[in-house]
mmCIF file with all atom_site columns, C-alpha atoms in Angstrom:
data_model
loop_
_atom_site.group_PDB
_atom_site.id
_atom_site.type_symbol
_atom_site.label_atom_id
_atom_site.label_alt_id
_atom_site.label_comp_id
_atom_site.label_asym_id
_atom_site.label_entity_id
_atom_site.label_seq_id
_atom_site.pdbx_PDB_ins_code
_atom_site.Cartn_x
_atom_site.Cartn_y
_atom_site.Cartn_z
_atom_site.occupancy
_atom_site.B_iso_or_equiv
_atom_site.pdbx_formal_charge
_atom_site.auth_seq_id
_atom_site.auth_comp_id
_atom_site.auth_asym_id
_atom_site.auth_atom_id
_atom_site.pdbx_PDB_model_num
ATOM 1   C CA . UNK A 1 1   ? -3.728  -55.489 3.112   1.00 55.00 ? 1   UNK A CA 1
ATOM 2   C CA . UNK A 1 2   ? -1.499  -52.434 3.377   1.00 70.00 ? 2   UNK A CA 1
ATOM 3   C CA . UNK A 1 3   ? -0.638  -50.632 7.128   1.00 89.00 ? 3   UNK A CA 1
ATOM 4   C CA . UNK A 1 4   ? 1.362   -47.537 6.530   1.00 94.00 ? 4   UNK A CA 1
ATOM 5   C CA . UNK A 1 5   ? 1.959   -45.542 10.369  1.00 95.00 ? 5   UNK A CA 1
ATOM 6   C CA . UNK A 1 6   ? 3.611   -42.695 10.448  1.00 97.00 ? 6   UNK A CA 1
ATOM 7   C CA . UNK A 1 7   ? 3.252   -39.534 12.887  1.00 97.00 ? 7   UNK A CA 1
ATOM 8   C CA . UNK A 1 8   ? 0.341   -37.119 12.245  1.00 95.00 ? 8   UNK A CA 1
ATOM 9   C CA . UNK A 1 9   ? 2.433   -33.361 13.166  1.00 96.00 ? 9   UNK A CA 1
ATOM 10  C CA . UNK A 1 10  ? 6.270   -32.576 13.638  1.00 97.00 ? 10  UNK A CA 1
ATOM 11  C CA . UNK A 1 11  ? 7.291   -29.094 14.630  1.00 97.00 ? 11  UNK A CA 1
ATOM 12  C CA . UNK A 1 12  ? 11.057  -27.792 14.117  1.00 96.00 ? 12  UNK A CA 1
ATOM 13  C CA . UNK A 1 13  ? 13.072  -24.465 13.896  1.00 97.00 ? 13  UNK A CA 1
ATOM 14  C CA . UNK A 1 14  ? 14.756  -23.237 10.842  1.00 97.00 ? 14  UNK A CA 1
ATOM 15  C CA . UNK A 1 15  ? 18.154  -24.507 10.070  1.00 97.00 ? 15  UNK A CA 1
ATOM 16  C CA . UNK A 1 16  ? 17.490  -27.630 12.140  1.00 97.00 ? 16  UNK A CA 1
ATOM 17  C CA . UNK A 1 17  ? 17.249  -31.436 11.349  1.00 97.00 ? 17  UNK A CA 1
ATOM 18  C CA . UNK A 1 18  ? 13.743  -33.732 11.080  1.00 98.00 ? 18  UNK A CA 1
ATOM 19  C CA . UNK A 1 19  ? 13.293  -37.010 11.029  1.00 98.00 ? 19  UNK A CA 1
ATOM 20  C CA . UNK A 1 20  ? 9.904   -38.529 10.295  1.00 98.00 ? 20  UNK A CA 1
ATOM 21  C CA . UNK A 1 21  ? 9.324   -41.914 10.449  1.00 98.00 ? 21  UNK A CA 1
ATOM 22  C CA . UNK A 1 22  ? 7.599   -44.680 8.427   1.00 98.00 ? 22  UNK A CA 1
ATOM 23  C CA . UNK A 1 23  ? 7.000   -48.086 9.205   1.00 98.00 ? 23  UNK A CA 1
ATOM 24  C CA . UNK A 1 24  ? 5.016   -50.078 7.173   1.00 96.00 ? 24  UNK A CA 1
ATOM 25  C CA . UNK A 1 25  ? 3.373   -53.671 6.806   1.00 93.00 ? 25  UNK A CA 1
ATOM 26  C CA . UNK A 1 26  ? 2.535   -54.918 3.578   1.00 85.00 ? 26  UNK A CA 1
ATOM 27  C CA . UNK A 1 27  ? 1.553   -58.176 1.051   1.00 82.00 ? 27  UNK A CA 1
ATOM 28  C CA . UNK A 1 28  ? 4.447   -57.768 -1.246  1.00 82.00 ? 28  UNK A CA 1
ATOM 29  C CA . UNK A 1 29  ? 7.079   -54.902 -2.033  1.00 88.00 ? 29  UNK A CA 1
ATOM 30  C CA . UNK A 1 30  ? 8.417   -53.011 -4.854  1.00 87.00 ? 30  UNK A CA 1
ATOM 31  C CA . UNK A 1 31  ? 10.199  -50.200 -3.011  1.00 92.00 ? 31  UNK A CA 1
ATOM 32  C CA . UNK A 1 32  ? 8.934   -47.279 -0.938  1.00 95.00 ? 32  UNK A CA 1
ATOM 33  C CA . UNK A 1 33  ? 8.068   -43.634 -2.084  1.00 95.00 ? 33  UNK A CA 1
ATOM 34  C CA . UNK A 1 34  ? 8.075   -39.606 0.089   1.00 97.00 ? 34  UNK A CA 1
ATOM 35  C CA . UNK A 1 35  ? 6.265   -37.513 -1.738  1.00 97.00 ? 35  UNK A CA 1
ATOM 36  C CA . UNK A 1 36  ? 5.924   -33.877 -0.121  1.00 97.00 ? 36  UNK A CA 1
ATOM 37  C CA . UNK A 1 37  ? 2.662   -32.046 -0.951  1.00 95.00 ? 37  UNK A CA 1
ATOM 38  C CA . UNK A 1 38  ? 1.834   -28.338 -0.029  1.00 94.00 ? 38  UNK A CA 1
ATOM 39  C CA . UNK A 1 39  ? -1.592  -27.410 0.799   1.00 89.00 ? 39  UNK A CA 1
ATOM 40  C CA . UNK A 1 40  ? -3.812  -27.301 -1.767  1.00 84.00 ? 40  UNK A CA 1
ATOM 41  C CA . UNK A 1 41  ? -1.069  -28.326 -4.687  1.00 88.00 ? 41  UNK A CA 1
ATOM 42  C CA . UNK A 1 42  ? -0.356  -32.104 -5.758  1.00 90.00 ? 42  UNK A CA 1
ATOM 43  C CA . UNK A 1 43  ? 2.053   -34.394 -3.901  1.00 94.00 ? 43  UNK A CA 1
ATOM 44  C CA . UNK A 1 44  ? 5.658   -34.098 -5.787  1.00 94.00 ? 44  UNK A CA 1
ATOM 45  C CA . UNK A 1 45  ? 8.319   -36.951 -5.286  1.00 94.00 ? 45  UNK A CA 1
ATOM 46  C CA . UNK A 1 46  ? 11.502  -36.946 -2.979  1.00 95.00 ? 46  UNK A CA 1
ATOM 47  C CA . UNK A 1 47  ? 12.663  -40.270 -3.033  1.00 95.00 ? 47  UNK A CA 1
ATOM 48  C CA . UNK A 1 48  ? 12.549  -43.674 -3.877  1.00 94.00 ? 48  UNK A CA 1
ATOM 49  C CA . UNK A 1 49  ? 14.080  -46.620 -1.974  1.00 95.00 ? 49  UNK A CA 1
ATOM 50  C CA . UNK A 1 50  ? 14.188  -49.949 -3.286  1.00 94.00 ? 50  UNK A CA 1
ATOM 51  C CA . UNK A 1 51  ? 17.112  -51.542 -1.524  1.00 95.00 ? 51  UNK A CA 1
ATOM 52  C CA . UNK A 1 52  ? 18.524  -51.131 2.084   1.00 97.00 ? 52  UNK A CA 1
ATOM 53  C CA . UNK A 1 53  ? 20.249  -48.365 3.186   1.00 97.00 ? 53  UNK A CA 1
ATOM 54  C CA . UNK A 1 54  ? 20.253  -44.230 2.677   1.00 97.00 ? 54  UNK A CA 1
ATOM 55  C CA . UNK A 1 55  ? 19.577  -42.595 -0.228  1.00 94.00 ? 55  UNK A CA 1
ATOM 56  C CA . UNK A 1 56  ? 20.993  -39.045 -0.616  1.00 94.00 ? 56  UNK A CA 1
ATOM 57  C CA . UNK A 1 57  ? 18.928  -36.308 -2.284  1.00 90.00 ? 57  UNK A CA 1
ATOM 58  C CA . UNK A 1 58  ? 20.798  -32.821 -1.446  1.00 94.00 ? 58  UNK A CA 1
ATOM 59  C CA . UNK A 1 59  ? 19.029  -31.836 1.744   1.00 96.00 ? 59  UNK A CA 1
ATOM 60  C CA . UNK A 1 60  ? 16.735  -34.817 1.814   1.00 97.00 ? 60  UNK A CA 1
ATOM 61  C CA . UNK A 1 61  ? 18.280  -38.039 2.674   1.00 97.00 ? 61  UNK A CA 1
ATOM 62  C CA . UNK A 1 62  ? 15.840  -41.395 3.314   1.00 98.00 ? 62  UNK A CA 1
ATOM 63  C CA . UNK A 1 63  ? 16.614  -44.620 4.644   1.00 98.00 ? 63  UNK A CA 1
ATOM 64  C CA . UNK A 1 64  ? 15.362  -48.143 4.302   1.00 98.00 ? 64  UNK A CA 1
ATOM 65  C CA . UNK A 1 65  ? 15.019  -51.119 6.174   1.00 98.00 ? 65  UNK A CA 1
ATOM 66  C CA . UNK A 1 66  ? 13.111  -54.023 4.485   1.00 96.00 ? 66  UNK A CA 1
ATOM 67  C CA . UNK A 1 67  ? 13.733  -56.534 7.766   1.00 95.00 ? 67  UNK A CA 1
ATOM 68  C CA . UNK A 1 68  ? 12.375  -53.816 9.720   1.00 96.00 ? 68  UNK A CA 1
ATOM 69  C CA . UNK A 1 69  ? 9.333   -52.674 7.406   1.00 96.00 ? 69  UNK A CA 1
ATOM 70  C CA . UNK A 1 70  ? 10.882  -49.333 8.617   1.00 97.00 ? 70  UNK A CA 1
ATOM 71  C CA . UNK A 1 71  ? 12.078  -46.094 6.469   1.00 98.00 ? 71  UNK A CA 1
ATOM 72  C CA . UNK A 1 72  ? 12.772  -42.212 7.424   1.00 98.00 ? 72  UNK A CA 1
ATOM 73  C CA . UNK A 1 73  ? 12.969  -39.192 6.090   1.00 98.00 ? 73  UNK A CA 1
ATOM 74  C CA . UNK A 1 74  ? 15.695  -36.908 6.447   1.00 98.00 ? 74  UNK A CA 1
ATOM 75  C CA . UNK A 1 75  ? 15.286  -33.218 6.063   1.00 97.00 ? 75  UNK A CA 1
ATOM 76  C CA . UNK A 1 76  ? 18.039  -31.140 7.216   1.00 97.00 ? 76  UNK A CA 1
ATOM 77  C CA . UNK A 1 77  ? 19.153  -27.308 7.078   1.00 97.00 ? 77  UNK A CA 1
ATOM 78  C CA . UNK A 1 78  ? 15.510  -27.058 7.306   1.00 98.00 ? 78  UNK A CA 1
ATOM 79  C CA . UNK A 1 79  ? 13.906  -23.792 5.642   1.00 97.00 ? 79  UNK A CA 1
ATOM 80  C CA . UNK A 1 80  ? 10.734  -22.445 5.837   1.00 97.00 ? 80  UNK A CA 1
ATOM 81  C CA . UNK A 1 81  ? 9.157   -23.388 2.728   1.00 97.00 ? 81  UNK A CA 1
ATOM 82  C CA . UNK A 1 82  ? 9.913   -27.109 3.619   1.00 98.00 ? 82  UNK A CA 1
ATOM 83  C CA . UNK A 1 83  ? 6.315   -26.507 6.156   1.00 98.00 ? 83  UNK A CA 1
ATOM 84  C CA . UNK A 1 84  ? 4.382   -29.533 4.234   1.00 97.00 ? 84  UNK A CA 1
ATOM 85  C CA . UNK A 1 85  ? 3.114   -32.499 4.362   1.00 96.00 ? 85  UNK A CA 1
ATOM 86  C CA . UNK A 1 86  ? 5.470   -35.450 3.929   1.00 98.00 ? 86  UNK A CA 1
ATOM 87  C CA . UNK A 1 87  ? 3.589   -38.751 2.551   1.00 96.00 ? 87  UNK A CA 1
ATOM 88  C CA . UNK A 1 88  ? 5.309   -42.377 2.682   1.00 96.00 ? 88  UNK A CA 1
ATOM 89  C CA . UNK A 1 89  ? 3.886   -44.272 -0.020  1.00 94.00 ? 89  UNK A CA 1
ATOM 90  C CA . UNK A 1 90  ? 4.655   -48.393 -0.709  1.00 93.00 ? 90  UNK A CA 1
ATOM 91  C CA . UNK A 1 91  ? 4.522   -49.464 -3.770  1.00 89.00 ? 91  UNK A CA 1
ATOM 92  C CA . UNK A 1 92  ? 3.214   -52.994 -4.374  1.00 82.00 ? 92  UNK A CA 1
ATOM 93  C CA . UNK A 1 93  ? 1.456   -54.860 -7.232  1.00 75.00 ? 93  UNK A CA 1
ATOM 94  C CA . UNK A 1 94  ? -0.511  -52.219 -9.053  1.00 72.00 ? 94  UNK A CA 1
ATOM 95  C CA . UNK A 1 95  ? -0.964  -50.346 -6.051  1.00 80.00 ? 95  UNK A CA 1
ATOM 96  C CA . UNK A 1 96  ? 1.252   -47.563 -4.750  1.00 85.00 ? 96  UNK A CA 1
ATOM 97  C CA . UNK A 1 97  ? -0.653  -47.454 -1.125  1.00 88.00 ? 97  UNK A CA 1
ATOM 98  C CA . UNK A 1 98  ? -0.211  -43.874 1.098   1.00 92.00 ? 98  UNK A CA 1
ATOM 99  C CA . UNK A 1 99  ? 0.069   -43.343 4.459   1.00 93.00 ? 99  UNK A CA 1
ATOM 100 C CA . UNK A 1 100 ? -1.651  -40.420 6.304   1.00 93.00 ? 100 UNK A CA 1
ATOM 101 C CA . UNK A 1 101 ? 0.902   -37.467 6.204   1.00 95.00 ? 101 UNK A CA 1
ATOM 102 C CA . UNK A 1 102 ? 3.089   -36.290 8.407   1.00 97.00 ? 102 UNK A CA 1
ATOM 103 C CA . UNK A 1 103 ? 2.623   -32.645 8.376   1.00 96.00 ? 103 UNK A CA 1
ATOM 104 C CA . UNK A 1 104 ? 6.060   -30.638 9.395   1.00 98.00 ? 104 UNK A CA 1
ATOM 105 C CA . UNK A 1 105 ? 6.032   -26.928 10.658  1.00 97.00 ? 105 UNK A CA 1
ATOM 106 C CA . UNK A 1 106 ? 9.069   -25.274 10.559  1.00 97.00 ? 106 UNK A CA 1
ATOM 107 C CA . UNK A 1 107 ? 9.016   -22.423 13.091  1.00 96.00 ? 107 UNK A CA 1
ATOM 108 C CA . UNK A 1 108 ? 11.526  -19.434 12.546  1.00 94.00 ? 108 UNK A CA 1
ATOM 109 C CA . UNK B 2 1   ? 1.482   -28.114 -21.199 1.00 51.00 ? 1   UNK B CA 1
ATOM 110 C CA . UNK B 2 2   ? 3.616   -30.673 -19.145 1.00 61.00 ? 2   UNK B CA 1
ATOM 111 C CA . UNK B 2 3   ? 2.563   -33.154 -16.700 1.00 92.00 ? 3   UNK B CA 1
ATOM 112 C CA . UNK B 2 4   ? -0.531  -33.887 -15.293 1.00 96.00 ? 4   UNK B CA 1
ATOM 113 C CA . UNK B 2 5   ? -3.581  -32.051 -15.442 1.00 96.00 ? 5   UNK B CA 1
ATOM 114 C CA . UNK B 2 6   ? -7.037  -32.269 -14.120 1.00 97.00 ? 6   UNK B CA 1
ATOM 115 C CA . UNK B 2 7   ? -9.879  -30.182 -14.951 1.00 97.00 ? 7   UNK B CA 1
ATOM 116 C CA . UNK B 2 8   ? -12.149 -28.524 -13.289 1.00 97.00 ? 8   UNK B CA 1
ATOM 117 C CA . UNK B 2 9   ? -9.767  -27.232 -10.310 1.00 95.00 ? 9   UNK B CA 1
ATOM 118 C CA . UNK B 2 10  ? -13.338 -26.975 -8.083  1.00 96.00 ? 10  UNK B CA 1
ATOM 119 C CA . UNK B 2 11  ? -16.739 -28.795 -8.393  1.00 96.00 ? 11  UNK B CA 1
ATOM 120 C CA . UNK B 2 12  ? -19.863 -27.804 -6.403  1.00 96.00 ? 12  UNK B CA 1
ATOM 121 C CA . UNK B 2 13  ? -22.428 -30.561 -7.397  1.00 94.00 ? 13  UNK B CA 1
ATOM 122 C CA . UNK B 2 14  ? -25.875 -31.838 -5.908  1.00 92.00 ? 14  UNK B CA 1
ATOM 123 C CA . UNK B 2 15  ? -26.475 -35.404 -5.306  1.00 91.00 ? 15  UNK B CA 1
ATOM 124 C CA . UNK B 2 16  ? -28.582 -35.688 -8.206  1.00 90.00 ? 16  UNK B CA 1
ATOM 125 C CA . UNK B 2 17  ? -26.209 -34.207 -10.572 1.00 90.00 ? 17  UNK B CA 1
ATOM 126 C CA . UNK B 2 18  ? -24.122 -36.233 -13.054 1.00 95.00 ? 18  UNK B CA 1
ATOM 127 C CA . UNK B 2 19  ? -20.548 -35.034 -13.496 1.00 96.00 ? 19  UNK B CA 1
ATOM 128 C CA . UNK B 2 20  ? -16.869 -35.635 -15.084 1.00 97.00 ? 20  UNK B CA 1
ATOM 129 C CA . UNK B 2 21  ? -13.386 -34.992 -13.600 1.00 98.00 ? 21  UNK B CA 1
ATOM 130 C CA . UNK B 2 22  ? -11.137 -35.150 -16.541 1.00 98.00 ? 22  UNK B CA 1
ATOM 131 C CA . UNK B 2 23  ? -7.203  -35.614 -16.449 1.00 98.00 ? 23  UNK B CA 1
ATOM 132 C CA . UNK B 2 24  ? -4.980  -35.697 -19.317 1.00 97.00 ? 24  UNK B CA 1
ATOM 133 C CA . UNK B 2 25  ? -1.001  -36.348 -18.723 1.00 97.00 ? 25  UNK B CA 1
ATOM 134 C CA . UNK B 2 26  ? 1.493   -35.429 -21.603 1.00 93.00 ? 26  UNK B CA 1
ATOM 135 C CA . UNK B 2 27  ? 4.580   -38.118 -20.520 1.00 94.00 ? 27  UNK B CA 1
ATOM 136 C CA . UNK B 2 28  ? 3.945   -40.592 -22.693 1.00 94.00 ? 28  UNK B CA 1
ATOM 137 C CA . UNK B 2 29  ? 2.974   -42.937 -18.944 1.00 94.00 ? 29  UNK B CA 1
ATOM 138 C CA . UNK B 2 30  ? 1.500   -46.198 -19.811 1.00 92.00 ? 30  UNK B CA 1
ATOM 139 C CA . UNK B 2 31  ? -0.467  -46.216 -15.944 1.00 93.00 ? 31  UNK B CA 1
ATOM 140 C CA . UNK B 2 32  ? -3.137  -43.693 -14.769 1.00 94.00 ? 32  UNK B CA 1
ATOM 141 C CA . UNK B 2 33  ? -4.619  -43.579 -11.591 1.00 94.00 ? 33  UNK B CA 1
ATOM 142 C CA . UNK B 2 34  ? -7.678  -41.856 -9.263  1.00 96.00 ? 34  UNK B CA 1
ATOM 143 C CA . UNK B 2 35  ? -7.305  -40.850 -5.958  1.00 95.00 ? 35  UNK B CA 1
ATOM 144 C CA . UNK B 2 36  ? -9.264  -39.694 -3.275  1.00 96.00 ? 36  UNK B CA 1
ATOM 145 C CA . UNK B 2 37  ? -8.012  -37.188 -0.911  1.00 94.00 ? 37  UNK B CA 1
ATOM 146 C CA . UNK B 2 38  ? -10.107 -36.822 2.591   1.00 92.00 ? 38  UNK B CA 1
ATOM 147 C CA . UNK B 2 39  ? -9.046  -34.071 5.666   1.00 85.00 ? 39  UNK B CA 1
ATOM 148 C CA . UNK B 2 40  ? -6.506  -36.016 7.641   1.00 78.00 ? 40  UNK B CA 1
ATOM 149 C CA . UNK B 2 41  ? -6.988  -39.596 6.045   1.00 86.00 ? 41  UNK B CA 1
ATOM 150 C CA . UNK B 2 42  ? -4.555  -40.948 3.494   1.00 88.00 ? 42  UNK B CA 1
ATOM 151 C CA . UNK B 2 43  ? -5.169  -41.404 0.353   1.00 91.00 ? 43  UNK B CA 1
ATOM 152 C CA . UNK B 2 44  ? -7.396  -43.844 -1.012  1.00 92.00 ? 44  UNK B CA 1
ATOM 153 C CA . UNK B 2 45  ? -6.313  -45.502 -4.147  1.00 91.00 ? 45  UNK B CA 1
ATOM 154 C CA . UNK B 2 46  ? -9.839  -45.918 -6.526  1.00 94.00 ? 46  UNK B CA 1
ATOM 155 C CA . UNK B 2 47  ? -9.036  -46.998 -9.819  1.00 93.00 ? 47  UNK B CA 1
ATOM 156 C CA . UNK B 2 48  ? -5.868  -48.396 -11.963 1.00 92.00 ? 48  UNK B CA 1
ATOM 157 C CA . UNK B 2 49  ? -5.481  -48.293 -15.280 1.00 93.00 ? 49  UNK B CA 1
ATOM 158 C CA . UNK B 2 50  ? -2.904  -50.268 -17.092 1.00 89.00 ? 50  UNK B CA 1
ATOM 159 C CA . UNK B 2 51  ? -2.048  -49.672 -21.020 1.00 87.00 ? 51  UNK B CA 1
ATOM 160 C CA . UNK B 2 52  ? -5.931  -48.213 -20.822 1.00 87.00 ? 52  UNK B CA 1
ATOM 161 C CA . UNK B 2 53  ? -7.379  -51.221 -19.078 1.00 88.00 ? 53  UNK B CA 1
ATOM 162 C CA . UNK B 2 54  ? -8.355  -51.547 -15.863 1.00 88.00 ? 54  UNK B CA 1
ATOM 163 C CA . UNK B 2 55  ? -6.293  -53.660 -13.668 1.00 85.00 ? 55  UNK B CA 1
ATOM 164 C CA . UNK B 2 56  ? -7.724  -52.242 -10.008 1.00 74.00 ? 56  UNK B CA 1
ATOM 165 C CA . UNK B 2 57  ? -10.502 -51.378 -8.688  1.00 72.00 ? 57  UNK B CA 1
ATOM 166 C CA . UNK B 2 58  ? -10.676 -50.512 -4.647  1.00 72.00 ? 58  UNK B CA 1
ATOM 167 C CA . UNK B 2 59  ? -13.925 -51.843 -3.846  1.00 85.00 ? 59  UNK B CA 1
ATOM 168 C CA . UNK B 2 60  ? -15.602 -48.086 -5.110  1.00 93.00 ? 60  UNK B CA 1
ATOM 169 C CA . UNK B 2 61  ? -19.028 -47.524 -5.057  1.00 94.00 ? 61  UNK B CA 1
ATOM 170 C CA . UNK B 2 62  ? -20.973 -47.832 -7.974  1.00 93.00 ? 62  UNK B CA 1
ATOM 171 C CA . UNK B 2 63  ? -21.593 -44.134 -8.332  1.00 95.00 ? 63  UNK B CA 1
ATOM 172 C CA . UNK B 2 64  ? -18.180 -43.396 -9.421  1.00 96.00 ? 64  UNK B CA 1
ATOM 173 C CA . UNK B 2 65  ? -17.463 -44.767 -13.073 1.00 96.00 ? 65  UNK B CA 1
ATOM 174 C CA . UNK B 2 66  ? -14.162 -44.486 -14.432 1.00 96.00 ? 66  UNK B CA 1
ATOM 175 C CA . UNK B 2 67  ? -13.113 -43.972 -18.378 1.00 96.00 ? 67  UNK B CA 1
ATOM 176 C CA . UNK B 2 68  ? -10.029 -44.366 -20.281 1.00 96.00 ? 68  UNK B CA 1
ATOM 177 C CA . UNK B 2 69  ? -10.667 -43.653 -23.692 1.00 95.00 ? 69  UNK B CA 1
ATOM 178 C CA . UNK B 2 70  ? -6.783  -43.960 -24.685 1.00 93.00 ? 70  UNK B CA 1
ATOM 179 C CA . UNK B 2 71  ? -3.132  -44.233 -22.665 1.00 91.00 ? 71  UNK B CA 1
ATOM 180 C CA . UNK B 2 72  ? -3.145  -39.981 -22.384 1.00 95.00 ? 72  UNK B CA 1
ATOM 181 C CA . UNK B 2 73  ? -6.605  -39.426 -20.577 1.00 97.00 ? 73  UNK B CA 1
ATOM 182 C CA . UNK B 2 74  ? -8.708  -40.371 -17.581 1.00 97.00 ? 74  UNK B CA 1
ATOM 183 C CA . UNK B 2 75  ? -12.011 -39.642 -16.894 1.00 98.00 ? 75  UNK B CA 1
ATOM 184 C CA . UNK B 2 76  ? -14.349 -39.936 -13.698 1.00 98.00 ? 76  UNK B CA 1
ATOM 185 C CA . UNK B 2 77  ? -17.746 -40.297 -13.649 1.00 97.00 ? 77  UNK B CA 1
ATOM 186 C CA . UNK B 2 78  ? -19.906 -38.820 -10.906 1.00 97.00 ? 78  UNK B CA 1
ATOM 187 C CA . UNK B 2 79  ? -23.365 -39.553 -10.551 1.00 94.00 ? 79  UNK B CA 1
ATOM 188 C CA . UNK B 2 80  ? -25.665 -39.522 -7.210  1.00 94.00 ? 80  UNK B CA 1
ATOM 189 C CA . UNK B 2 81  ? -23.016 -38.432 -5.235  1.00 95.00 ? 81  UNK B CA 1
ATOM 190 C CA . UNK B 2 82  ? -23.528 -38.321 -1.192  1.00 95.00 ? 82  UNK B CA 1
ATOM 191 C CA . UNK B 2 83  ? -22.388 -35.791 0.855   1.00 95.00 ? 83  UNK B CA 1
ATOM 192 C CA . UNK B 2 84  ? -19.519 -37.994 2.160   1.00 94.00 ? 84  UNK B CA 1
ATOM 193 C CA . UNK B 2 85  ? -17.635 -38.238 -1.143  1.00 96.00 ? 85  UNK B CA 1
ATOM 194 C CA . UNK B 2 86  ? -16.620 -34.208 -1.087  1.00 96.00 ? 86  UNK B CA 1
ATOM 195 C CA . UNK B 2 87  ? -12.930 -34.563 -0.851  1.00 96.00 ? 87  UNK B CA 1
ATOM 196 C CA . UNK B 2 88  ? -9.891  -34.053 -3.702  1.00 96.00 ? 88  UNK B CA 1
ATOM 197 C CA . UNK B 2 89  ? -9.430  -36.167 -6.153  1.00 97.00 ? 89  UNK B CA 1
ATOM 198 C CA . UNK B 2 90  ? -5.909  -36.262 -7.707  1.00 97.00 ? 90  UNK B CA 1
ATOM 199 C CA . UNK B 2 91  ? -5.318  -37.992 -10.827 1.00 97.00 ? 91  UNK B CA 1
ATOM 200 C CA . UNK B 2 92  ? -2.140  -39.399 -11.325 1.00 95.00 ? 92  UNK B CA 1
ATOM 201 C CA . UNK B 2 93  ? 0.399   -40.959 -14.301 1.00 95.00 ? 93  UNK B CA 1
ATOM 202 C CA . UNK B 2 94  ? 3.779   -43.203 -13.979 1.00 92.00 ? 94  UNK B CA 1
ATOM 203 C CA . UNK B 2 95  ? 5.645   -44.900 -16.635 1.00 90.00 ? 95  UNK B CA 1
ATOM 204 C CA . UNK B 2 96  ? 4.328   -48.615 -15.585 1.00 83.00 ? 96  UNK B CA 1
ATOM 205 C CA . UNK B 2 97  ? 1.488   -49.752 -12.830 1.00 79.00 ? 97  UNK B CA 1
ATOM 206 C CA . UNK B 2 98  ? 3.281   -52.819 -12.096 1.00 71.00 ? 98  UNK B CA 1
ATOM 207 C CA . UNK B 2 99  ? 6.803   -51.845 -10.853 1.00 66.00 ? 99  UNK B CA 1
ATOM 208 C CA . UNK B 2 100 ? 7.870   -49.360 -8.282  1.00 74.00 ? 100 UNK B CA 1
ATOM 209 C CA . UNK B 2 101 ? 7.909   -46.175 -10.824 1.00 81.00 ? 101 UNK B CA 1
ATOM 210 C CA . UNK B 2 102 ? 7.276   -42.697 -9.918  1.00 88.00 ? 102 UNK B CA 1
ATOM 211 C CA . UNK B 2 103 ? 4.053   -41.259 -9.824  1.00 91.00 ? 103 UNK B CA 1
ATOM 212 C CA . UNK B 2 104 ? 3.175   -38.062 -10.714 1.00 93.00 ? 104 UNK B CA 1
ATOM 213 C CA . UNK B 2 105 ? 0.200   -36.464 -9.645  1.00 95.00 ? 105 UNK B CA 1
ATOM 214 C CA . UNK B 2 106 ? -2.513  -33.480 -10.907 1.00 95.00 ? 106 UNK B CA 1
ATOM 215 C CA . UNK B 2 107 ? -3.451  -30.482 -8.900  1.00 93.00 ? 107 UNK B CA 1
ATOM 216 C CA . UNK B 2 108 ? -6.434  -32.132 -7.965  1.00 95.00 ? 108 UNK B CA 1
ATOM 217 C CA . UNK B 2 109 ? -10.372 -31.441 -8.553  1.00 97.00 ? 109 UNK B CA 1
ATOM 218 C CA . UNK B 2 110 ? -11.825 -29.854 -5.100  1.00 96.00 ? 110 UNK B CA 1
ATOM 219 C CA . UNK B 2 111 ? -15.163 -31.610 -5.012  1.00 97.00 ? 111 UNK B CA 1
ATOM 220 C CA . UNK B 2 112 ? -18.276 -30.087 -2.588  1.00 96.00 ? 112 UNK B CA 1
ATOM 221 C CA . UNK B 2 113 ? -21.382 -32.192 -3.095  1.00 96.00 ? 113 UNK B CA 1
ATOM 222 C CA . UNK B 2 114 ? -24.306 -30.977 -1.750  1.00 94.00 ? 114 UNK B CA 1
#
């Protein structure tokens, strides 16, 4: 089976860094997914990691241990419209398995 | 159109009702996918469809049937519903179901069942 944790609310001020966390524990592994999704609207990719280390998306960096089962999610120079929900996904098999959200606030 | 699309946007049905979500994606994916969306739970992978067979299926009750008459569209079934299964359902497309590939998702159908 598939156990995805990561934390249920962040809050953070404009211009500043987040860092949400994802570990996961899982039957096989064919990289990890964030997807961000606004409410109401569909989840939208940020990032796929496949192999250890950071990955470096313009203001969206994530990382990737395998050892660890452990991966972040960078967002920095935050702006407003980043206030979402930020979903770590594994991929595995046929199955692409989600976590619960983070959900991110940024406060002005 | 481009991407993924799911039609209707909102569903108000009664449990005696028979229904169909419908999704159609225009990238040329080979994989298509239902989710289920619940208030604060993740989501809940239901159905996997390979090349227009099915190659998952999550343990979903039997009141949800899945279709997928060819590689572009992906229908859902709704019959009986309870109460329990209002939620959104996203649809969703990537290039292969068997390798870590990028998933794109619909807007989702809002479903209310009453």
């Amino acid at each position: 089976g598939q156990n995805i944790d990561q934390p249920t609310e962040m809050t953070a001020t404009e211009g500043a860094i987040v860092q949400i966390n994802c570990t996961y524990q899982t039957s096989g592994f064919n990289g990890l997914f964030w997807y961000q999704q606004h409410a109401g609207e569909a989840p939208t990719f940020l990032s796929y990691n496949v192999l250890d280390g950071l990955e470096e998306k313009g203001r969206f960096s994530s990382f990737l241990s395998r050892s660890k089962g452990y991966s972040y999610l960078l967002l920095k120079e935050l702006q407003m419209k980043d206030s979402a929900s930020y979903l770590c996904a594994v991929s595995n098999d046929y199955k692409l398995s989600f976590g619960a959200g983070t959900t991110v606030t940024v406060r002005a | 159109e481009t991407g993924v699309t799911q039609t209707p946007r909102h569903l108000v049905m009664g449990m005696t009702n028979k229904k169909s979500l419908k999704c159609e994606q225009h990238l040329g994916h080979n994989a298509m996918y239902w989710y289920k969306q619940s208030a604060k739970k993740p989501l809940e992978l239901m159905f996997v469809y390979s090349l227009e067979e099915r190659v998952e299926n999550n343990s979903v009750p039997s009141r949800f049937s899945p279709e997928c008459p060819n590689s572009s569209h992906l229908f859902l079934h709704l019959h009986t519903l309870q109460p329990e299964d209002s939620a959104l359902y996203l649809c969703a497309s990537s290039q292969a179901a068997d390798s870590g590939t990028e998933a794109f998702f619909g807007q989702g159908t809002r479903l209310t069942v009453v």
